[in-house]
Amino acid sequence: MAAIRYPLAAHLSLQEFFTRPLRKTARPIAAADLVSPADGLVTVIGRVGSDGRLEQIKGSSYSLGAFLTCQPSSCSPGAALYYAVIYLGPGDYHRIHSSSDWLLCDRTHCPGDLFPVNPSLLKHIPALFSLNERVVLTGTWRHGFYSLTAVGAYNVGSIHLNVEPDLQTNVSDHSYGTDASGQPIAHRRRIGPMQIEKGQEIGRFMLGSTVVLVWEAPEQFTFNVIPGQKILMGQNIGSVIDDPPK
């Protein structure tokens, strides 16, 4: 509780407590290439496969293109796409921060379902992250492609973006329309280029949910976390070994 910026009595509802801000010194930002965008549980990390798929849980994967609603351009020679998934539980700090210095270019809002994203349930719904409502932020960082996606969940469809405060999520009457199969159509908007700094607050969930990072980096990139590890916003996720954290 010492990390909370305001006294408990200042939070007039559970919603205010869930979205509480922290003291500015509560989450030091590591001098690593990539830091955690949120407090939570590292559920899966890895390299995107040659088939363009990410692991959801052991034995289950999903398409990167379907998840992002776009296909990143081919990586530079000697580089690859990596990913990390952070699950925010109901008791975690609910604000989302940038995991690196990067240039934000596009926002894509993907209306969809709101299945629970608790790690114990991921094995029951294939490609769950591609089905749930989500907000995809894409752009570039010093190693190439970069994206940060906030995935909604059961009772947690509402996602607030600091960089686009007028965006409305978790509303039944979407104006985007549906495709031939009756699925909601994703809506992409150019909101950049906008320089985002590592540790900068990007938005928040109204309860808890999941953040998915996908980034391009040289093949020397090394993770500093393992699946099942609890992590705090700003802690080291990994670096290119030729440029280790101080």
PDB file of N, CA and C in Angstrom, residues 180-232:
ATOM      1  N   ALA A 180     -18.334 -10.630 -43.718  1.00  0.00           N
ATOM      2  CA  ALA A 180     -19.258 -11.610 -44.295  1.00  0.00           C
ATOM      3  C   ALA A 180     -19.632 -12.713 -43.318  1.00  0.00           C
ATOM      4  N   SER A 181     -18.758 -12.967 -42.335  1.00  0.00           N
ATOM      5  CA  SER A 181     -19.048 -14.014 -41.354  1.00  0.00           C
ATOM      6  C   SER A 181     -19.784 -13.487 -40.134  1.00  0.00           C
ATOM      7  N   GLY A 182     -20.078 -12.180 -40.138  1.00  0.00           N
ATOM      8  CA  GLY A 182     -20.789 -11.584 -39.016  1.00  0.00           C
ATOM      9  C   GLY A 182     -19.897 -11.100 -37.893  1.00  0.00           C
ATOM     10  N   GLN A 183     -18.570 -11.165 -38.092  1.00  0.00           N
ATOM     11  CA  GLN A 183     -17.642 -10.713 -37.069  1.00  0.00           C
ATOM     12  C   GLN A 183     -17.432  -9.200 -37.159  1.00  0.00           C
ATOM     13  N   PRO A 184     -17.279  -8.515 -36.008  1.00  0.00           N
ATOM     14  CA  PRO A 184     -17.038  -7.069 -36.032  1.00  0.00           C
ATOM     15  C   PRO A 184     -15.779  -6.733 -36.818  1.00  0.00           C
ATOM     16  N   ILE A 185     -15.827  -5.640 -37.535  1.00  0.00           N
ATOM     17  CA  ILE A 185     -14.688  -5.199 -38.338  1.00  0.00           C
ATOM     18  C   ILE A 185     -13.774  -4.320 -37.486  1.00  0.00           C
ATOM     19  N   ALA A 186     -12.481  -4.604 -37.508  1.00  0.00           N
ATOM     20  CA  ALA A 186     -11.516  -3.795 -36.772  1.00  0.00           C
ATOM     21  C   ALA A 186     -11.394  -2.421 -37.420  1.00  0.00           C
ATOM     22  N   HIS A 187     -11.122  -1.429 -36.599  1.00  0.00           N
ATOM     23  CA  HIS A 187     -11.002  -0.059 -37.088  1.00  0.00           C
ATOM     24  C   HIS A 187      -9.610   0.467 -36.781  1.00  0.00           C
ATOM     25  N   ARG A 188      -8.862   0.770 -37.837  1.00  0.00           N
ATOM     26  CA  ARG A 188      -7.505   1.287 -37.676  1.00  0.00           C
ATOM     27  C   ARG A 188      -7.494   2.794 -37.900  1.00  0.00           C
ATOM     28  N   ARG A 189      -6.709   3.469 -37.072  1.00  0.00           N
ATOM     29  CA  ARG A 189      -6.602   4.922 -37.178  1.00  0.00           C
ATOM     30  C   ARG A 189      -5.147   5.338 -37.033  1.00  0.00           C
ATOM     31  N   ARG A 190      -4.736   6.236 -37.892  1.00  0.00           N
ATOM     32  CA  ARG A 190      -3.383   6.792 -37.804  1.00  0.00           C
ATOM     33  C   ARG A 190      -3.385   7.859 -36.717  1.00  0.00           C
ATOM     34  N   ILE A 191      -2.645   7.644 -35.646  1.00  0.00           N
ATOM     35  CA  ILE A 191      -2.613   8.632 -34.570  1.00  0.00           C
ATOM     36  C   ILE A 191      -1.207   9.187 -34.356  1.00  0.00           C
ATOM     37  N   GLY A 192      -0.279   8.802 -35.179  1.00  0.00           N
ATOM     38  CA  GLY A 192       1.100   9.261 -35.051  1.00  0.00           C
ATOM     39  C   GLY A 192       1.611   9.827 -36.356  1.00  0.00           C
ATOM     40  N   PRO A 193       2.942   9.970 -36.431  1.00  0.00           N
ATOM     41  CA  PRO A 193       3.928   9.442 -35.485  1.00  0.00           C
ATOM     42  C   PRO A 193       3.971  10.234 -34.177  1.00  0.00           C
ATOM     43  N   MET A 194       4.066   9.500 -33.079  1.00  0.00           N
ATOM     44  CA  MET A 194       4.049  10.070 -31.738  1.00  0.00           C
ATOM     45  C   MET A 194       5.162   9.417 -30.927  1.00  0.00           C
ATOM     46  N   GLN A 195       6.086  10.215 -30.433  1.00  0.00           N
ATOM     47  CA  GLN A 195       7.198   9.663 -29.662  1.00  0.00           C
ATOM     48  C   GLN A 195       6.723   9.260 -28.265  1.00  0.00           C
ATOM     49  N   ILE A 196       6.954   8.006 -27.902  1.00  0.00           N
ATOM     50  CA  ILE A 196       6.570   7.480 -26.597  1.00  0.00           C
ATOM     51  C   ILE A 196       7.840   7.071 -25.851  1.00  0.00           C
ATOM     52  N   GLU A 197       7.950   7.486 -24.600  1.00  0.00           N
ATOM     53  CA  GLU A 197       9.146   7.192 -23.820  1.00  0.00           C
ATOM     54  C   GLU A 197       8.954   5.956 -22.945  1.00  0.00           C
ATOM     55  N   LYS A 198      10.029   5.256 -22.704  1.00  0.00           N
ATOM     56  CA  LYS A 198       9.992   4.080 -21.834  1.00  0.00           C
ATOM     57  C   LYS A 198       9.487   4.478 -20.452  1.00  0.00           C
ATOM     58  N   GLY A 199       8.489   3.750 -19.960  1.00  0.00           N
ATOM     59  CA  GLY A 199       7.901   4.052 -18.664  1.00  0.00           C
ATOM     60  C   GLY A 199       6.726   5.002 -18.716  1.00  0.00           C
ATOM     61  N   GLN A 200       6.500   5.636 -19.860  1.00  0.00           N
ATOM     62  CA  GLN A 200       5.386   6.583 -19.995  1.00  0.00           C
ATOM     63  C   GLN A 200       4.052   5.854 -19.881  1.00  0.00           C
ATOM     64  N   GLU A 201       3.106   6.432 -19.133  1.00  0.00           N
ATOM     65  CA  GLU A 201       1.789   5.812 -19.013  1.00  0.00           C
ATOM     66  C   GLU A 201       1.039   5.938 -20.332  1.00  0.00           C
ATOM     67  N   ILE A 202       0.519   4.805 -20.819  1.00  0.00           N
ATOM     68  CA  ILE A 202      -0.195   4.762 -22.093  1.00  0.00           C
ATOM     69  C   ILE A 202      -1.696   4.672 -21.890  1.00  0.00           C
ATOM     70  N   GLY A 203      -2.116   3.947 -20.868  1.00  0.00           N
ATOM     71  CA  GLY A 203      -3.549   3.765 -20.651  1.00  0.00           C
ATOM     72  C   GLY A 203      -3.791   2.918 -19.423  1.00  0.00           C
ATOM     73  N   ARG A 204      -5.008   2.405 -19.311  1.00  0.00           N
ATOM     74  CA  ARG A 204      -5.338   1.580 -18.153  1.00  0.00           C
ATOM     75  C   ARG A 204      -6.527   0.679 -18.456  1.00  0.00           C
ATOM     76  N   PHE A 205      -6.562  -0.445 -17.758  1.00  0.00           N
ATOM     77  CA  PHE A 205      -7.722  -1.329 -17.763  1.00  0.00           C
ATOM     78  C   PHE A 205      -8.651  -0.903 -16.635  1.00  0.00           C
ATOM     79  N   MET A 206      -9.946  -1.142 -16.812  1.00  0.00           N
ATOM     80  CA  MET A 206     -10.881  -0.837 -15.749  1.00  0.00           C
ATOM     81  C   MET A 206     -10.906  -1.923 -14.675  1.00  0.00           C
ATOM     82  N   LEU A 207     -10.318  -3.073 -14.942  1.00  0.00           N
ATOM     83  CA  LEU A 207     -10.126  -4.107 -13.920  1.00  0.00           C
ATOM     84  C   LEU A 207      -8.765  -4.723 -14.207  1.00  0.00           C
ATOM     85  N   GLY A 208      -8.649  -5.996 -14.487  1.00  0.00           N
ATOM     86  CA  GLY A 208      -7.358  -6.569 -14.845  1.00  0.00           C
ATOM     87  C   GLY A 208      -7.497  -7.229 -16.194  1.00  0.00           C
ATOM     88  N   SER A 209      -6.435  -7.494 -16.874  1.00  0.00           N
ATOM     89  CA  SER A 209      -6.527  -8.204 -18.145  1.00  0.00           C
ATOM     90  C   SER A 209      -5.138  -8.608 -18.603  1.00  0.00           C
ATOM     91  N   THR A 210      -4.815  -8.414 -19.893  1.00  0.00           N
ATOM     92  CA  THR A 210      -3.561  -8.912 -20.449  1.00  0.00           C
ATOM     93  C   THR A 210      -2.949  -7.903 -21.408  1.00  0.00           C
ATOM     94  N   VAL A 211      -1.627  -7.795 -21.361  1.00  0.00           N
ATOM     95  CA  VAL A 211      -0.872  -6.983 -22.313  1.00  0.00           C
ATOM     96  C   VAL A 211       0.034  -7.917 -23.104  1.00  0.00           C
ATOM     97  N   VAL A 212      -0.002  -7.784 -24.430  1.00  0.00           N
ATOM     98  CA  VAL A 212       0.838  -8.593 -25.313  1.00  0.00           C
ATOM     99  C   VAL A 212       1.815  -7.674 -26.034  1.00  0.00           C
ATOM    100  N   LEU A 213       3.092  -7.926 -25.867  1.00  0.00           N
ATOM    101  CA  LEU A 213       4.140  -7.186 -26.575  1.00  0.00           C
ATOM    102  C   LEU A 213       4.677  -8.045 -27.710  1.00  0.00           C
ATOM    103  N   VAL A 214       4.872  -7.433 -28.880  1.00  0.00           N
ATOM    104  CA  VAL A 214       5.537  -8.092 -30.010  1.00  0.00           C
ATOM    105  C   VAL A 214       6.544  -7.099 -30.565  1.00  0.00           C
ATOM    106  N   TRP A 215       7.788  -7.519 -30.739  1.00  0.00           N
ATOM    107  CA  TRP A 215       8.812  -6.591 -31.185  1.00  0.00           C
ATOM    108  C   TRP A 215       9.856  -7.309 -32.025  1.00  0.00           C
ATOM    109  N   GLU A 216      10.468  -6.532 -32.887  1.00  0.00           N
ATOM    110  CA  GLU A 216      11.585  -7.018 -33.694  1.00  0.00           C
ATOM    111  C   GLU A 216      12.883  -6.697 -32.971  1.00  0.00           C
ATOM    112  N   ALA A 217      13.815  -7.620 -32.999  1.00  0.00           N
ATOM    113  CA  ALA A 217      15.111  -7.404 -32.366  1.00  0.00           C
ATOM    114  C   ALA A 217      16.139  -8.326 -32.998  1.00  0.00           C
ATOM    115  N   PRO A 218      17.420  -7.980 -32.874  1.00  0.00           N
ATOM    116  CA  PRO A 218      18.460  -8.878 -33.359  1.00  0.00           C
ATOM    117  C   PRO A 218      18.364 -10.239 -32.677  1.00  0.00           C
ATOM    118  N   GLU A 219      18.906 -11.246 -33.326  1.00  0.00           N
ATOM    119  CA  GLU A 219      18.830 -12.603 -32.790  1.00  0.00           C
ATOM    120  C   GLU A 219      19.599 -12.760 -31.483  1.00  0.00           C
ATOM    121  N   GLN A 220      20.380 -11.742 -31.111  1.00  0.00           N
ATOM    122  CA  GLN A 220      21.097 -11.790 -29.835  1.00  0.00           C
ATOM    123  C   GLN A 220      20.223 -11.346 -28.667  1.00  0.00           C
ATOM    124  N   PHE A 221      18.942 -11.044 -28.928  1.00  0.00           N
ATOM    125  CA  PHE A 221      18.065 -10.629 -27.829  1.00  0.00           C
ATOM    126  C   PHE A 221      17.947 -11.758 -26.808  1.00  0.00           C
ATOM    127  N   THR A 222      18.057 -11.396 -25.529  1.00  0.00           N
ATOM    128  CA  THR A 222      17.987 -12.371 -24.442  1.00  0.00           C
ATOM    129  C   THR A 222      16.934 -11.949 -23.428  1.00  0.00           C
ATOM    130  N   PHE A 223      16.038 -12.867 -23.088  1.00  0.00           N
ATOM    131  CA  PHE A 223      15.010 -12.588 -22.080  1.00  0.00           C
ATOM    132  C   PHE A 223      15.616 -12.610 -20.678  1.00  0.00           C
ATOM    133  N   ASN A 224      15.082 -11.752 -19.826  1.00  0.00           N
ATOM    134  CA  ASN A 224      15.489 -11.711 -18.430  1.00  0.00           C
ATOM    135  C   ASN A 224      14.357 -12.186 -17.507  1.00  0.00           C
ATOM    136  N   VAL A 225      13.311 -12.771 -18.088  1.00  0.00           N
ATOM    137  CA  VAL A 225      12.169 -13.278 -17.324  1.00  0.00           C
ATOM    138  C   VAL A 225      11.855 -14.693 -17.784  1.00  0.00           C
ATOM    139  N   ILE A 226      11.062 -15.390 -16.976  1.00  0.00           N
ATOM    140  CA  ILE A 226      10.611 -16.733 -17.342  1.00  0.00           C
ATOM    141  C   ILE A 226       9.107 -16.823 -17.128  1.00  0.00           C
ATOM    142  N   PRO A 227       8.422 -17.701 -17.858  1.00  0.00           N
ATOM    143  CA  PRO A 227       6.987 -17.883 -17.638  1.00  0.00           C
ATOM    144  C   PRO A 227       6.698 -18.284 -16.189  1.00  0.00           C
ATOM    145  N   GLY A 228       5.619 -17.726 -15.646  1.00  0.00           N
ATOM    146  CA  GLY A 228       5.252 -18.002 -14.267  1.00  0.00           C
ATOM    147  C   GLY A 228       5.828 -17.019 -13.272  1.00  0.00           C
ATOM    148  N   GLN A 229       6.631 -16.080 -13.761  1.00  0.00           N
ATOM    149  CA  GLN A 229       7.277 -15.103 -12.883  1.00  0.00           C
ATOM    150  C   GLN A 229       6.387 -13.887 -12.670  1.00  0.00           C
ATOM    151  N   LYS A 230       6.281 -13.437 -11.418  1.00  0.00           N
ATOM    152  CA  LYS A 230       5.612 -12.169 -11.130  1.00  0.00           C
ATOM    153  C   LYS A 230       6.582 -11.036 -11.444  1.00  0.00           C
ATOM    154  N   ILE A 231       6.029  -9.965 -11.999  1.00  0.00           N
ATOM    155  CA  ILE A 231       6.876  -8.861 -12.416  1.00  0.00           C
ATOM    156  C   ILE A 231       6.169  -7.546 -12.134  1.00  0.00           C
ATOM    157  N   LEU A 232       6.951  -6.501 -11.924  1.00  0.00           N
ATOM    158  CA  LEU A 232       6.405  -5.169 -11.709  1.00  0.00           C
ATOM    159  C   LEU A 232       6.698  -4.298 -12.917  1.00  0.00           C
TER     160      LEU A 232
END
